Short mmCIF file of C-alpha atoms in Angstrom, two decimals:
data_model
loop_
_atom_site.label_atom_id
_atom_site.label_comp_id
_atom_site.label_asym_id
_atom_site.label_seq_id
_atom_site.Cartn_x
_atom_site.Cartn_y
_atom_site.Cartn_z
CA UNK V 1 239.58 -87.22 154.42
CA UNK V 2 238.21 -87.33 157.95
CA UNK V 3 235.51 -89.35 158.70
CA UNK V 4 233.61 -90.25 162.14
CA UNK V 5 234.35 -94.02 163.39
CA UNK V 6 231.84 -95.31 165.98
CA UNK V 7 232.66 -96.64 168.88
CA UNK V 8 229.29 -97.75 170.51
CA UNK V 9 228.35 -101.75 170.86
CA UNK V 10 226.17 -102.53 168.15
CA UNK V 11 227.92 -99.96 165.68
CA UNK V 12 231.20 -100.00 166.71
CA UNK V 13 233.44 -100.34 163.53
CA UNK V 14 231.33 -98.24 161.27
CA UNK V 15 232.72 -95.13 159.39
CA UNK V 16 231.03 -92.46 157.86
CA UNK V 17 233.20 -90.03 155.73
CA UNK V 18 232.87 -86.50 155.96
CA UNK V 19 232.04 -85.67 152.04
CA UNK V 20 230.70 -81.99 151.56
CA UNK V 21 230.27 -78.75 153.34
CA UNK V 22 227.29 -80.09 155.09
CA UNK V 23 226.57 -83.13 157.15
CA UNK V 24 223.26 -83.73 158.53
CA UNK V 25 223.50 -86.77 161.46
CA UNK V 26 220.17 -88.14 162.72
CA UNK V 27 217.75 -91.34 163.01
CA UNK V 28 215.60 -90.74 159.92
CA UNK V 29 216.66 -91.95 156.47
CA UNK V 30 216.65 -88.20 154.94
CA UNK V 31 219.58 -87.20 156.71
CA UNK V 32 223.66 -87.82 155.11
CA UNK V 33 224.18 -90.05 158.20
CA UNK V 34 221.63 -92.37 159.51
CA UNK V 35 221.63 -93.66 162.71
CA UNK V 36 218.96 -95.99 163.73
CA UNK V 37 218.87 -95.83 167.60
CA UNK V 38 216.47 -94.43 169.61
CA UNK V 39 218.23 -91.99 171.38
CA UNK V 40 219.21 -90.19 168.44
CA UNK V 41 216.57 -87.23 167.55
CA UNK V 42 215.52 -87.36 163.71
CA UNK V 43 217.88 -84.39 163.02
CA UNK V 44 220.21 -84.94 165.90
CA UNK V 45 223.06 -82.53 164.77
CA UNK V 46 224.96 -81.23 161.47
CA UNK V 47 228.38 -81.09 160.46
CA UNK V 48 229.88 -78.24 158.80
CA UNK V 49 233.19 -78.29 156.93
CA UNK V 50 234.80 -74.79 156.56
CA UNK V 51 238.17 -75.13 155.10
CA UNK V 52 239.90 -77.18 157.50
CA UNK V 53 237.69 -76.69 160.40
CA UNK V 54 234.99 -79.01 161.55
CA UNK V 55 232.40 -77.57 163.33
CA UNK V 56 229.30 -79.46 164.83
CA UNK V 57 226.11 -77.47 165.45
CA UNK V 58 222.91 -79.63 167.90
CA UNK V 59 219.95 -79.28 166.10
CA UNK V 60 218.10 -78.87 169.19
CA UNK V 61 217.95 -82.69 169.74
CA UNK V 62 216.04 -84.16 172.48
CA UNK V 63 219.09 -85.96 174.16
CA UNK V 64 221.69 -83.35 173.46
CA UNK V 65 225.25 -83.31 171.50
CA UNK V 66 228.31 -83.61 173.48
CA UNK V 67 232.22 -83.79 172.47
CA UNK V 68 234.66 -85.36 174.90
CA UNK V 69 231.52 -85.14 177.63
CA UNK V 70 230.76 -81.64 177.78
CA UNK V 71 227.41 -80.66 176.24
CA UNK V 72 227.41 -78.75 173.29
CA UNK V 73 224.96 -76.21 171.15
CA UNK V 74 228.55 -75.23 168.41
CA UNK V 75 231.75 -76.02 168.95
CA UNK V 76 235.07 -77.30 166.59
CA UNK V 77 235.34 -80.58 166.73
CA UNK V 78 239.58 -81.87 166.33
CA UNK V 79 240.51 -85.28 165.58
CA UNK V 80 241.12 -87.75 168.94
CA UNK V 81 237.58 -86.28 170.01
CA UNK V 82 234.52 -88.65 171.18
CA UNK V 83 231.25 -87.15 169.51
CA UNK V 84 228.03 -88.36 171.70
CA UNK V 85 224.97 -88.52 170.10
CA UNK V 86 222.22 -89.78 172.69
CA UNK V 87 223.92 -92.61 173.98
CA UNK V 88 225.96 -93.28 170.37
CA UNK V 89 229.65 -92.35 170.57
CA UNK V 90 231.84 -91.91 167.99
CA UNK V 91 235.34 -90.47 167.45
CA UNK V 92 236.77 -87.88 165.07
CA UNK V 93 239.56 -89.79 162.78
CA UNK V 94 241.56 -87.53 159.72
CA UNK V 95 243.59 -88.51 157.26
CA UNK V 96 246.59 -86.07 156.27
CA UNK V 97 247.73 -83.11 157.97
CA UNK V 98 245.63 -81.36 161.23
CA UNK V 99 244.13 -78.03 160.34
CA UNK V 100 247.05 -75.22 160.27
CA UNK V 101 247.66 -73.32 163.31
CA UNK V 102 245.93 -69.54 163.89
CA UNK V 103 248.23 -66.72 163.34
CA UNK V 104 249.63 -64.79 165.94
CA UNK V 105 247.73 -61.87 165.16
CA UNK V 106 244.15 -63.43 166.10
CA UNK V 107 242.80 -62.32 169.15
CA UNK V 108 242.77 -64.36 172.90
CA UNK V 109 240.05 -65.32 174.39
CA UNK V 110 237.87 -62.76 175.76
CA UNK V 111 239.37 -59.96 174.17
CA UNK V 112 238.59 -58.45 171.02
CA UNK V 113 237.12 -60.03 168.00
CA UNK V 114 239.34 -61.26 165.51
CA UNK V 115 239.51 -59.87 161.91
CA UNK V 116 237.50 -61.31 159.47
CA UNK V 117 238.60 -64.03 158.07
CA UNK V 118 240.97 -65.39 160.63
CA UNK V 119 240.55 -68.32 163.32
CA UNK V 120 240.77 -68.02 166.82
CA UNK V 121 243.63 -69.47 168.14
CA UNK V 122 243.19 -72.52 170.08
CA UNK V 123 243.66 -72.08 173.63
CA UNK V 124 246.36 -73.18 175.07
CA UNK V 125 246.04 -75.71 178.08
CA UNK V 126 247.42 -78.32 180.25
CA UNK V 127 249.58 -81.13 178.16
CA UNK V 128 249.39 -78.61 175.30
CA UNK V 129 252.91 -78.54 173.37
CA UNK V 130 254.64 -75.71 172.25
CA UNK V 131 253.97 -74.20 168.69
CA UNK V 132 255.60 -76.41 165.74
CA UNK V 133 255.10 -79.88 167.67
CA UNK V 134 252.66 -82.09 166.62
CA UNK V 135 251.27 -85.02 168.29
CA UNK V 136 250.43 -87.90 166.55
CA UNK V 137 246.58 -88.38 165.96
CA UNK V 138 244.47 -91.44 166.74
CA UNK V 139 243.51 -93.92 163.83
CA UNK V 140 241.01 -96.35 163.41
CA UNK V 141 240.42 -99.18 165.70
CA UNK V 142 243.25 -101.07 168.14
CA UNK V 143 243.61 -104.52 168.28
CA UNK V 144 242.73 -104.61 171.60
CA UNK V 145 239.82 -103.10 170.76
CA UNK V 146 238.92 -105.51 168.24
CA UNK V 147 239.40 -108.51 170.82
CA UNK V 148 237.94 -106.78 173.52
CA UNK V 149 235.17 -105.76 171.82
CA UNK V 150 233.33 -102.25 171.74
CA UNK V 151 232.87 -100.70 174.75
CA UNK V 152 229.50 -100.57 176.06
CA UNK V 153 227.81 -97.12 176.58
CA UNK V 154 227.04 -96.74 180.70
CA UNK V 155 223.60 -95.89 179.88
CA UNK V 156 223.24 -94.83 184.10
CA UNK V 157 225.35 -91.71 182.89
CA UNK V 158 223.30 -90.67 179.94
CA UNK V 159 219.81 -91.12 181.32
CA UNK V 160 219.19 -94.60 179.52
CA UNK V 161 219.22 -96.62 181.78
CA UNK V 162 216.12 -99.29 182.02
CA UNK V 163 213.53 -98.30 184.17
CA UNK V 164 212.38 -100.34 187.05
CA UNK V 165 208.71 -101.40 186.21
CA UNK V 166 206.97 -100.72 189.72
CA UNK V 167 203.39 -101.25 187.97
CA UNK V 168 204.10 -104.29 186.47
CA UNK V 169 205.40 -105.74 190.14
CA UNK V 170 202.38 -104.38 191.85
CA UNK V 171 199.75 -105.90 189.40
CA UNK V 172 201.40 -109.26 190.08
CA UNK V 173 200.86 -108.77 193.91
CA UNK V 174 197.30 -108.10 193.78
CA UNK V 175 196.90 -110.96 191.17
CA UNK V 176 198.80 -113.67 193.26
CA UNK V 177 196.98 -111.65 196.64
CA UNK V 178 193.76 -112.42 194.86
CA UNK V 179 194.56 -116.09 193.92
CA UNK V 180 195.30 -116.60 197.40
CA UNK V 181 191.83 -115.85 198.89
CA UNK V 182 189.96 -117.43 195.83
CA UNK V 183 192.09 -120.49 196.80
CA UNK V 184 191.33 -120.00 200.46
CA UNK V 185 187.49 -119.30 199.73
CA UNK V 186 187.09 -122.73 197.51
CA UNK V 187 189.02 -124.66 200.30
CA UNK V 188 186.84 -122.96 203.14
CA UNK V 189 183.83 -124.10 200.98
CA UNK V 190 185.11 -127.90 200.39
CA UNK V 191 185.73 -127.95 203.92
CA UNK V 192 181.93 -126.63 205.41
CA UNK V 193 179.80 -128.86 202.30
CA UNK V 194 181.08 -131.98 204.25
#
């Protein structure tokens, strides 16, 4: 069964298993995963399970969906993979065998369509192995990730990052500047009653 293990601080070490054709992932309570954090839209994104594809669709969320960094509207998801949600990253963890390779017969990329009923074939690229070789595919949590801890989300990266509050400074000037001449006023005045 594959299921989605988190990796941000705060939720690191939750899992949610992929159960059904259709996962809905978002902050509110109606959706199959619930994320409380505020960078997560109420219906962030959904997960659809066709055969033994996973496929992740944005539901035009605020903050955007993004595997392995790259921003995403639909795309196939594979195990190893780091799903962002807002600033909450998790990674893509399955159980059992990867999903079986495309045929040879399916068309390459940006070329014809391919029959119905067939995958694309993925594309081949650099550190890819040879048809028939598998690699071994990451699961659950390391130990030095346990005593390390989770690793924190760089929230200058994804737009999070606490904003410097210039207002706030500024109405603390003018309060301290006007303190100053009250106190220099009341001093002035002791000093001329006398």
């Amino acid at each position: 069964m594959a299921k989605l293990v988190v990796l941000t601080e705060g939720f690191a070490g939750r899992a949610y298993e992929l159960k059904g054709e259709r996962i809905t992932i978002g902050r509110l309570e109606d959706n199959t995963i619930q994320i409380a954090e505020p960078s997560v839209s109420s219906h962030h994104c959904e997960v659809l399970i066709q055969g033994q594809e996973i496929r992740v669709r944005d539901l035009q969320s605020t903050n955007g969906t993004f595997i392995d960094g790259e921003p995403v509207t639909e795309a196939v998801l594979k195990p190893g993979q780091v799903l962002r949600l807002g600033a909450v990253e998790m990674r893509l963890e399955a159980d059992g065998p990867a999903p079986a390779p495309a045929s040879a017969g399916t068309a390459a990329a940006g070329g014809a369509a391919a029959p119905a009923g067939t995958k694309p074939a993925p594309a081949a690229g650099p550190g890819s192995k040879p048809m028939g070789q598998t690699s071994p595919i990451p699961r659950g949590v390391s130990l030095s990730e346990l005593e390390g801890g989770a690793r924190p989300a760089d929230l200058r990266k994804t737009g999070f990052a606490k904003k410097e509050d210039t207002g706030g400074k500024l109405v603390w000037w003018v309060v301290a500047a006007v303190g100053a001449v009250i106190l220099g006023l009341v001093a002035w005045g002791l000093l001329t009653i006398r």
